[in-house]
Amino acid sequence: MSGLLIEGSTGTWEVVVGLEVHAQVTSNAKLFSGASAEFGAEPNSQVSLVDAAMPGMLPVINTVCVDQAVKTGLGLNAAINRTSVFARKNYFYADLPQGYQISQYEKPIVGEGVVLVDLPDGSTKEVGIERLHLEQDAGKSLHDQHPSRSYIDLNRSGVALMEIVSKPDLRSGDEAAAYLTKLRAILRYLGTCDGNMEEGSMRCDANVSVRKAGDPLGTRCEIKNVNSIRFVKQAIEYEARRQVEVIEEGGTIVQETRLFDSRQGVTRSMRSKEHAHDYRYFPDPDLLPLVLTEERIETIKASLPELPDAKKQRFMEAYGLSAYDAGVLVAEQETSGFYEQVVTSSGDAKLAANWVITELFGQLNTAGKPIAESPVSAAALGQMIARIKDGTISGRIAKDVFAEMFATGKDADAIIEEKGLRQVSDTGAIEKIIDDVIAANQDKVAEYKAGKDKLFGFFVGQTMKASQGKANPGMVNEMLKAKLG
C-alpha cells in the first residue's frame, strides 16, 4: 500500500493530501500585456504600464495563453468550459501593484479531469483534477538585498499562470511526488510549461490533513510555495506527523498557511488561512466572459502530441518492453525521442532499452549531465548496438567501447579498430586457445568429467581471459562442450 499510515498513541491515522500547482504558461508575452515573460532579465526591465497598474490601463487577453490552458486541460482528460469568467481577487501586498490579482473563481476555463499516476511500488492510481484556472502572477519581493529595505521586482507581475488543483486523492508524500512528476511530464510533452521548479515556473502548495480511517476529512493546513518535488514529499511527511502529535496531545488543528523550512525539514506557521470571502471576489469589469468555440477546441485537440500514457502503451506493444522500462523511457520527452532514434539505428528495441536505461543513464548520472548533453548521440549508440548484433564485438567488450565513446565522443567503429577489439569468430583461433586452456588445467578436466558440471564456467572464463575478451562467447560455449564431452 502506497498510502502513509501513521501509528499514533490513540490508533492509526491516514494522511489526506491535495495539491495546488502553479505552472507558468509557456508564452512570449504576459497574460494581459505585451511585456516579455522571459526568465532572468534585469529587475524591472520587463514591466508594461498594465503590469505596473498605471491609472487608465486596461488588460487585453493573450490568446496564446488561453490556447495553452485549453491544451493542458485536454492533456489532463479534463472538461473544457465553453464560457469562463475572470474575477478580481482582492488583497494587498507590496509586489501586487493593482491591489488585486486577476484570476478565475466560480467559472474556471477547465473543469474536472484525471491523471494516471505511476507509484513507486509499480501500481498505478487515478488522481482527480478539480479544476484548472488562469491567473496573473504577482511580482517578487526581495528581502535579502539591503539591511533595512525590501526591494520589488515586477518582471514576474502579470505573467500567466495555470493553477491546477487536484482532488484530495493523495495519501502520502510518495504519492504526491509521483503525481507531481507525472503532471510535470505531461506539461512538458504538451509544451505548455517547462516545469522548471528551480526558476519558479512550477510551484506547489500542499493541503495536508489527517484522520482516523473512515472518519470525515480533518482540518487542513496549506504549505505554500514549495519549489522541489523532494521538498514537497518531506513537507507532507513532517506536517502529517506534526498534526497527529497536536491532536493526540489534546490540541486542535487550526486552518492556516505554513511555510516549509528545507534546511530544518520542518513547517512553520505563516498566517491564518484565508477563506474565499476574505478576498471579495467579483467579476473583473474590464474583461468580458471568455467564450470558446467548438471549432477552436477541436483545432487545439488535433494538435496534441502523443502523451506519456499513450507512448508507454505503444512502447510495450510495439517494442515488447516491460511496464517499468517503458515508464522510465517515457518519463521525459527527450529520453523517449532519444530511445526511438537508438531503436531505428540499431534495429533492436530491447537491447536499445537496456543500453539507454542502464549504461547511458548510469554514465549521465555520474557526469551530472542531462540526456540533451550526452556525448554519445542516439545514432552512435545505435551503431554500437548493431556491432553487438552482427558479432563484431561481444556484450562485455561493448561496455568498454561505450565508456570510451562517452569519454571521447568517438564512434564505436573507430574505437574498435584503434584498440583492436574486434571479436574473434575464427574457429581455428578459438580452438587453439581452448586447447591451451585444457592442456594447462588437466586436473580440472578430470573433475569436470567426473561429474563436476559447474566447472564448465571456469573453462569459459579462462578461454575469454586468454582471448582478452575478444572470443565470440557463443562459439566458445559450443566448442568447449564438444571438447570436454
Coordinates of C-alpha atoms in Angstrom, one line a residue:
M1 CA 0.0 0.0 0.0
S2 CA 1.4 3.4 -1.0
G3 CA -0.6 5.4 1.5
L4 CA 1.1 6.8 4.6
L5 CA -0.4 5.4 7.7
I6 CA 0.9 6.9 11.0
E7 CA 0.8 4.8 14.1
G8 CA -0.2 7.2 17.0
S9 CA -0.8 6.5 20.7
T10 CA -4.5 6.5 20.0
G11 CA -4.5 4.4 16.9
T12 CA -3.8 4.6 13.2
W13 CA -4.1 7.8 11.2
E14 CA -4.5 8.3 7.5
V15 CA -2.9 11.2 5.6
V16 CA -5.0 13.2 3.1
V17 CA -3.3 15.4 0.6
G18 CA -4.5 17.7 -2.2
L19 CA -2.1 19.8 -4.3
E20 CA -2.4 23.2 -6.0
V21 CA 0.3 23.6 -8.7
H22 CA 1.1 27.0 -10.2
A23 CA 2.5 26.3 -13.6
Q24 CA 3.9 29.3 -15.6
V25 CA 2.4 29.2 -19.1
T26 CA 4.9 28.9 -21.9
S27 CA 4.4 32.1 -23.9
N28 CA 6.4 35.0 -25.2
A29 CA 4.2 37.7 -23.5
K30 CA 2.3 38.1 -20.3
L31 CA -1.4 37.2 -19.7
F32 CA -2.8 40.7 -20.2
S33 CA 0.1 42.8 -21.6
G34 CA 2.7 42.6 -24.3
A35 CA 5.7 42.7 -22.0
S36 CA 8.1 39.8 -22.2
A37 CA 7.6 36.8 -19.9
E38 CA 11.2 35.5 -20.3
F39 CA 13.1 34.5 -17.1
G40 CA 16.3 36.0 -16.0
A41 CA 16.1 39.6 -17.2
E42 CA 17.4 42.6 -15.2
P43 CA 15.0 43.6 -12.4
N44 CA 12.0 45.7 -13.6
S45 CA 13.1 45.7 -17.2
Q46 CA 10.0 43.7 -18.5
V47 CA 7.2 45.8 -17.0
S48 CA 4.5 47.4 -19.1
L49 CA 2.1 50.1 -17.9
V50 CA -0.5 47.5 -17.4
D51 CA 1.8 45.4 -15.2
A52 CA 2.7 48.4 -13.1
A53 CA -1.1 49.2 -12.7
M54 CA -0.9 52.7 -14.0
P55 CA -4.2 54.6 -14.0
G56 CA -6.4 54.0 -17.1
M57 CA -4.5 50.9 -18.3
L58 CA -6.8 48.1 -19.5
P59 CA -6.0 44.4 -19.7
V60 CA -6.1 42.6 -23.1
I61 CA -6.2 38.8 -23.0
N62 CA -3.3 36.9 -24.6
T63 CA -4.9 34.3 -26.9
V64 CA -1.8 32.1 -26.8
C65 CA -2.1 31.7 -23.0
V66 CA -5.8 30.7 -23.4
D67 CA -4.9 28.1 -26.0
Q68 CA -2.2 26.7 -23.8
A69 CA -4.7 26.4 -20.9
V70 CA -7.1 24.5 -23.1
K71 CA -4.3 22.3 -24.4
T72 CA -3.3 21.5 -20.8
G73 CA -7.0 20.7 -19.9
L74 CA -7.3 18.3 -22.8
G75 CA -4.0 16.7 -21.8
L76 CA -5.4 16.1 -18.3
N77 CA -8.5 14.4 -19.8
A78 CA -10.5 17.3 -18.3
A79 CA -13.7 19.1 -19.3
I80 CA -13.2 22.4 -21.2
N81 CA -15.7 25.0 -20.1
R82 CA -17.1 26.9 -23.1
T83 CA -17.6 30.0 -21.0
S84 CA -15.3 31.1 -18.2
V85 CA -15.0 34.4 -16.3
F86 CA -12.1 36.4 -14.9
A87 CA -12.5 37.7 -11.4
R88 CA -10.6 40.1 -9.2
K89 CA -9.0 38.5 -6.1
N90 CA -8.5 41.4 -3.7
Y91 CA -5.6 41.6 -1.3
F92 CA -2.8 44.0 -0.5
Y93 CA 0.9 43.2 -0.9
A94 CA 3.8 45.4 -2.0
D95 CA 4.6 43.3 -5.0
L96 CA 0.9 43.4 -6.3
P97 CA 0.6 46.9 -7.8
Q98 CA -3.1 46.7 -8.6
G99 CA -4.2 45.7 -5.1
Y100 CA -5.9 42.7 -6.7
Q101 CA -4.9 39.7 -8.8
I102 CA -6.9 38.8 -12.0
S103 CA -7.8 35.2 -11.5
Q104 CA -10.8 32.9 -12.1
Y105 CA -13.2 31.9 -9.3
E106 CA -16.6 30.4 -9.9
K107 CA -16.2 29.7 -13.6
P108 CA -12.7 28.5 -14.5
I109 CA -11.6 27.6 -18.0
V110 CA -11.1 23.9 -17.2
G111 CA -13.2 21.6 -15.1
E112 CA -12.7 18.1 -13.7
G113 CA -10.1 15.7 -15.1
V114 CA -7.9 12.8 -14.1
V115 CA -4.2 11.9 -14.1
L116 CA -3.0 8.3 -14.1
V117 CA 0.0 8.2 -11.7
D118 CA 2.7 5.6 -11.6
L119 CA 3.5 4.8 -8.0
P120 CA 6.9 3.6 -6.5
D121 CA 5.6 0.1 -5.9
G122 CA 4.8 -0.4 -9.6
S123 CA 1.0 0.1 -9.2
T124 CA -1.0 3.0 -10.8
K125 CA -3.5 5.3 -9.2
E126 CA -6.1 7.8 -10.7
V127 CA -5.8 11.2 -9.1
G128 CA -8.7 13.6 -9.8
I129 CA -8.2 17.1 -11.1
E130 CA -10.7 19.5 -9.5
R131 CA -10.1 22.5 -11.9
L132 CA -7.5 24.5 -13.8
H133 CA -7.8 28.3 -14.0
L134 CA -5.8 31.1 -15.5
E135 CA -4.4 33.9 -13.4
Q136 CA -1.7 36.6 -13.2
D137 CA 1.4 36.0 -11.2
A138 CA 2.5 38.7 -8.7
G139 CA 5.8 40.5 -8.6
K140 CA 8.7 39.4 -6.4
S141 CA 9.8 40.8 -3.1
L142 CA 13.5 40.6 -2.3
H143 CA 14.3 40.9 1.4
D144 CA 18.0 40.0 1.3
Q145 CA 19.4 42.8 -0.9
H146 CA 19.6 45.5 1.7
P147 CA 19.9 45.5 5.5
S148 CA 16.9 47.7 6.2
R149 CA 14.8 47.7 2.9
S150 CA 12.9 45.3 0.8
Y151 CA 13.2 45.6 -3.0
I152 CA 10.5 44.8 -5.5
D153 CA 11.0 43.3 -9.0
L154 CA 7.9 43.5 -11.2
N155 CA 9.2 41.4 -14.1
R156 CA 7.1 38.5 -13.0
S157 CA 4.0 40.7 -12.4
G158 CA 1.3 39.7 -14.9
V159 CA 3.0 36.6 -16.1
A160 CA 0.4 33.9 -17.0
L161 CA -0.1 31.0 -14.5
M162 CA -2.2 27.9 -14.7
E163 CA -3.4 26.9 -11.2
I164 CA -4.0 23.1 -11.4
V165 CA -6.0 21.9 -8.3
S166 CA -6.1 18.2 -7.5
K167 CA -8.8 16.5 -5.5
P168 CA -7.7 15.3 -2.0
D169 CA -6.9 11.8 -3.5
L170 CA -3.3 11.6 -2.4
R171 CA -2.4 9.6 0.7
S172 CA 1.4 10.1 1.2
G173 CA 4.4 12.2 0.3
D174 CA 5.5 9.5 -2.1
E175 CA 2.1 9.6 -4.0
A176 CA 2.3 13.5 -4.1
A177 CA 5.9 13.2 -5.6
A178 CA 4.7 10.7 -8.2
Y179 CA 1.7 12.9 -9.1
L180 CA 3.9 16.0 -9.5
T181 CA 6.5 14.0 -11.6
K182 CA 3.7 12.8 -13.9
L183 CA 2.0 16.2 -14.1
R184 CA 5.3 17.9 -15.0
A185 CA 5.9 15.3 -17.7
I186 CA 2.5 16.0 -19.2
L187 CA 3.1 19.7 -19.2
R188 CA 6.5 19.3 -20.9
Y189 CA 5.1 16.9 -23.5
L190 CA 2.4 19.5 -24.3
G191 CA 4.8 22.4 -24.3
T192 CA 2.6 24.4 -22.1
C193 CA 5.0 24.8 -19.1
D194 CA 8.7 24.0 -18.9
G195 CA 8.3 22.6 -15.3
N196 CA 11.5 24.2 -14.1
M197 CA 10.9 24.4 -10.3
E198 CA 14.4 25.9 -9.7
E199 CA 13.4 29.0 -11.8
G200 CA 9.9 29.1 -10.1
S201 CA 8.0 28.3 -13.3
M202 CA 6.3 25.4 -11.4
R203 CA 5.5 25.8 -7.7
C204 CA 3.3 23.7 -5.4
D205 CA 1.0 24.4 -2.4
A206 CA 0.2 21.2 -0.5
N207 CA -3.0 20.9 1.6
V208 CA -2.5 18.3 4.3
S209 CA -4.8 16.9 6.9
V210 CA -5.1 13.7 8.9
R211 CA -8.0 11.5 10.0
K212 CA -8.8 8.1 11.5
A213 CA -9.8 5.5 8.9
G214 CA -13.4 6.1 7.8
D215 CA -13.7 9.5 9.5
P216 CA -14.6 12.7 7.7
L217 CA -11.8 14.9 6.4
G218 CA -9.8 16.7 9.1
T219 CA -8.9 20.4 9.3
R220 CA -6.2 21.1 6.6
C221 CA -3.1 23.2 6.7
E222 CA -1.7 24.6 3.4
I223 CA 2.1 24.5 2.9
K224 CA 2.9 27.4 0.5
N225 CA 5.3 27.7 -2.4
V226 CA 7.3 24.5 -2.2
N227 CA 9.8 24.6 -5.1
S228 CA 11.0 21.0 -5.5
I229 CA 9.4 17.6 -5.6
R230 CA 11.7 16.2 -2.9
F231 CA 10.7 19.1 -0.6
V232 CA 7.0 18.5 -1.2
K233 CA 7.4 14.9 -0.1
Q234 CA 9.4 16.0 3.0
A235 CA 6.9 18.8 3.9
I236 CA 3.9 16.4 3.7
E237 CA 5.5 13.7 5.8
Y238 CA 6.6 16.2 8.5
E239 CA 3.3 18.1 8.6
A240 CA 1.2 14.9 8.9
R241 CA 3.2 13.7 11.9
R242 CA 3.0 17.2 13.4
Q243 CA -0.8 17.2 13.2
V244 CA -1.1 13.7 14.7
E245 CA 1.1 14.8 17.7
V246 CA -1.0 18.0 18.2
I247 CA -4.3 16.1 18.2
E248 CA -3.1 13.3 20.4
E249 CA -1.8 15.8 22.9
G250 CA -5.2 17.3 23.2
G251 CA -4.8 20.2 20.8
T252 CA -6.7 21.2 17.7
I253 CA -5.5 21.8 14.2
V254 CA -6.0 25.4 13.1
Q255 CA -6.7 26.0 9.4
E256 CA -3.6 28.1 8.5
T257 CA -0.9 28.7 5.9
R258 CA 2.5 27.3 6.7
L259 CA 6.0 27.5 5.1
F260 CA 8.4 24.6 4.7
D261 CA 12.0 25.2 6.0
S262 CA 14.0 22.9 3.8
R263 CA 17.2 23.3 5.9
Q264 CA 15.5 22.2 9.2
G265 CA 13.0 19.9 7.5
V266 CA 10.0 21.4 9.4
T267 CA 6.9 23.5 8.6
R268 CA 6.3 26.8 10.4
S269 CA 3.1 28.9 10.8
M270 CA 2.9 31.8 8.4
R271 CA -0.6 33.2 8.8
S272 CA -4.2 32.1 9.5
K273 CA -5.7 30.6 6.4
E274 CA -7.9 33.0 4.4
H275 CA -11.3 31.9 3.2
A276 CA -12.7 32.8 -0.2
H277 CA -14.9 35.6 1.2
D278 CA -11.7 37.3 2.6
Y279 CA -10.7 38.0 -1.0
R280 CA -14.0 39.6 -2.0
Y281 CA -14.0 38.0 -5.4
F282 CA -16.1 39.7 -8.1
P283 CA -16.1 39.5 -12.0
D284 CA -13.5 41.8 -13.5
P285 CA -15.4 44.7 -15.1
D286 CA -12.6 45.3 -17.6
L287 CA -12.8 41.8 -19.1
L288 CA -15.7 40.1 -21.0
P289 CA -16.5 36.5 -20.3
L290 CA -14.1 34.2 -22.2
V291 CA -16.1 32.2 -24.7
L292 CA -14.5 29.3 -26.6
T293 CA -16.0 27.9 -29.8
E294 CA -16.2 24.1 -30.6
E295 CA -14.0 24.7 -33.6
R296 CA -11.2 26.3 -31.6
I297 CA -11.3 23.5 -29.1
E298 CA -11.2 20.8 -31.8
T299 CA -8.3 22.6 -33.6
I300 CA -6.3 22.5 -30.3
K301 CA -7.2 18.9 -29.7
A302 CA -5.9 17.9 -33.2
S303 CA -2.6 19.5 -32.3
L304 CA -2.0 17.4 -29.2
P305 CA 1.2 15.3 -29.2
E306 CA 1.4 11.7 -28.1
L307 CA 1.3 11.9 -24.3
P308 CA 3.3 9.8 -21.8
D309 CA 0.5 7.2 -21.1
A310 CA -0.2 6.6 -24.8
K311 CA 3.6 6.4 -25.6
K312 CA 4.2 4.0 -22.7
Q313 CA 1.4 1.7 -24.1
R314 CA 2.9 1.9 -27.6
F315 CA 6.4 1.1 -26.3
M316 CA 5.0 -2.0 -24.5
E317 CA 3.0 -3.2 -27.5
A318 CA 5.4 -2.3 -30.4
Y319 CA 8.7 -2.9 -28.7
G320 CA 7.8 -5.6 -26.2
L321 CA 9.1 -3.6 -23.2
S322 CA 8.1 -4.2 -19.6
A323 CA 5.8 -1.6 -18.0
Y324 CA 8.8 -0.5 -15.8
D325 CA 11.2 0.0 -18.7
A326 CA 8.5 1.8 -20.9
G327 CA 7.7 4.0 -17.9
V328 CA 11.3 5.0 -17.4
L329 CA 11.8 5.8 -21.1
V330 CA 8.7 8.0 -21.5
A331 CA 9.2 9.9 -18.2
E332 CA 10.9 12.7 -20.2
Q333 CA 10.1 13.6 -23.8
E334 CA 13.8 14.0 -24.7
T335 CA 14.5 10.4 -23.4
S336 CA 11.7 8.8 -25.3
G337 CA 12.8 10.6 -28.5
F338 CA 16.5 9.5 -28.0
Y339 CA 15.4 5.9 -27.3
E340 CA 13.4 5.7 -30.5
Q341 CA 16.3 7.0 -32.5
V342 CA 18.5 4.3 -31.0
V343 CA 15.9 1.7 -32.0
T344 CA 15.9 3.0 -35.5
S345 CA 19.7 2.8 -35.9
S346 CA 20.2 -0.4 -34.0
G347 CA 17.2 -2.5 -35.1
D348 CA 16.8 -4.0 -31.6
A349 CA 14.3 -2.4 -29.3
K350 CA 15.1 -4.5 -26.2
L351 CA 18.8 -4.1 -26.4
A352 CA 18.3 -0.4 -27.0
A353 CA 16.2 -0.1 -23.9
N354 CA 18.8 -1.9 -21.8
W355 CA 21.7 0.2 -23.0
V356 CA 19.8 3.5 -22.6
I357 CA 18.4 2.8 -19.1
T358 CA 21.5 1.0 -17.6
E359 CA 24.6 2.2 -19.3
L360 CA 23.7 5.6 -20.7
F361 CA 21.7 6.8 -17.7
G362 CA 24.5 5.5 -15.4
Q363 CA 27.2 7.5 -17.2
L364 CA 24.9 10.6 -17.4
N365 CA 24.2 10.5 -13.7
T366 CA 27.9 10.1 -12.9
A367 CA 28.7 13.1 -15.2
G368 CA 25.8 15.1 -13.9
K369 CA 24.5 15.7 -17.5
P370 CA 21.0 15.7 -18.9
I371 CA 20.4 13.5 -22.0
A372 CA 20.4 16.5 -24.2
E373 CA 24.1 16.9 -23.4
S374 CA 25.0 13.3 -23.9
P375 CA 28.5 12.9 -25.6
V376 CA 27.1 9.8 -27.3
S377 CA 24.4 10.5 -29.8
A378 CA 21.4 8.2 -30.3
A379 CA 22.7 7.3 -33.8
A380 CA 26.2 6.4 -32.4
L381 CA 24.7 4.3 -29.6
G382 CA 22.5 2.5 -32.1
Q383 CA 25.6 1.8 -34.3
M384 CA 27.4 0.3 -31.4
I385 CA 24.5 -2.0 -30.5
A386 CA 24.4 -3.0 -34.2
R387 CA 28.0 -4.1 -33.8
I388 CA 27.0 -6.4 -30.9
K389 CA 24.2 -7.9 -33.0
D390 CA 26.4 -8.6 -36.0
G391 CA 29.1 -10.2 -33.9
T392 CA 31.8 -7.6 -34.3
I393 CA 32.1 -7.2 -30.5
S394 CA 30.8 -9.0 -27.5
G395 CA 28.5 -7.5 -24.9
R396 CA 31.3 -7.4 -22.4
I397 CA 33.7 -5.6 -24.8
A398 CA 30.8 -3.3 -25.8
K399 CA 30.8 -1.8 -22.2
D400 CA 34.5 -0.8 -22.6
V401 CA 33.7 0.6 -26.1
F402 CA 30.8 2.6 -24.7
A403 CA 32.8 4.0 -21.8
E404 CA 35.4 5.2 -24.4
M405 CA 32.7 6.7 -26.6
F406 CA 31.3 8.6 -23.6
A407 CA 34.7 9.9 -22.6
T408 CA 35.9 10.9 -26.1
G409 CA 32.9 11.4 -28.3
K410 CA 34.4 9.0 -30.9
D411 CA 32.1 6.4 -32.7
A412 CA 32.2 2.7 -32.0
D413 CA 33.8 1.6 -35.3
A414 CA 36.8 3.9 -34.8
I415 CA 37.4 2.7 -31.2
I416 CA 37.0 -1.0 -32.2
E417 CA 39.7 -0.6 -34.9
E418 CA 42.0 1.6 -32.9
K419 CA 42.1 -0.7 -29.9
G420 CA 41.9 -4.0 -31.9
L421 CA 38.7 -5.0 -30.1
R422 CA 37.0 -6.9 -33.0
Q423 CA 35.6 -10.2 -31.7
V424 CA 37.4 -13.3 -32.7
S425 CA 35.0 -15.7 -34.6
D426 CA 37.7 -17.7 -36.3
T427 CA 37.1 -21.3 -35.2
G428 CA 40.8 -22.1 -35.7
A429 CA 42.0 -19.3 -33.4
I430 CA 39.4 -20.1 -30.7
E431 CA 40.2 -23.8 -30.9
K432 CA 43.9 -23.2 -30.3
I433 CA 43.0 -21.0 -27.2
I434 CA 40.7 -23.8 -25.9
D435 CA 43.3 -26.5 -26.4
D436 CA 45.8 -24.4 -24.5
V437 CA 43.4 -23.9 -21.6
I438 CA 42.5 -27.6 -21.4
A439 CA 46.2 -28.6 -21.5
A440 CA 47.0 -26.2 -18.7
N441 CA 44.2 -27.5 -16.5
Q442 CA 44.1 -31.3 -16.8
D443 CA 43.1 -31.7 -13.1
K444 CA 40.0 -29.5 -13.7
V445 CA 39.2 -31.6 -16.8
A446 CA 39.3 -34.8 -14.8
E447 CA 37.0 -33.2 -12.1
Y448 CA 34.6 -32.0 -14.8
K449 CA 34.4 -35.4 -16.5
A450 CA 33.8 -37.0 -13.1
G451 CA 30.5 -35.0 -12.8
K452 CA 31.5 -31.6 -11.5
D453 CA 29.5 -29.7 -14.2
K454 CA 29.9 -26.3 -12.5
L455 CA 33.5 -26.2 -13.7
F456 CA 32.3 -25.5 -17.2
G457 CA 32.0 -21.8 -16.3
F458 CA 35.7 -22.0 -15.2
F459 CA 36.8 -23.1 -18.7
V460 CA 34.6 -20.4 -20.3
G461 CA 36.2 -17.8 -18.1
Q462 CA 39.8 -19.0 -18.8
T463 CA 39.1 -19.0 -22.5
M464 CA 37.7 -15.5 -22.5
K465 CA 40.6 -14.3 -20.3
A466 CA 43.1 -15.8 -22.7
S467 CA 41.4 -14.1 -25.7
Q468 CA 41.3 -10.8 -23.8
G469 CA 37.5 -10.9 -24.0
K470 CA 37.6 -11.0 -27.8
A471 CA 36.4 -14.6 -28.4
N472 CA 32.8 -15.0 -29.6
P473 CA 31.1 -16.3 -26.4
G474 CA 28.6 -18.4 -28.3
M475 CA 31.3 -20.2 -30.2
V476 CA 33.4 -20.7 -27.1
N477 CA 30.5 -22.4 -25.4
E478 CA 29.8 -24.7 -28.3
M479 CA 33.4 -25.7 -28.9
L480 CA 34.1 -26.2 -25.2
K481 CA 31.1 -28.6 -24.9
A482 CA 32.4 -30.6 -27.9
K483 CA 36.0 -30.7 -26.5
L484 CA 35.0 -31.6 -22.9
G485 CA 32.4 -34.1 -23.9

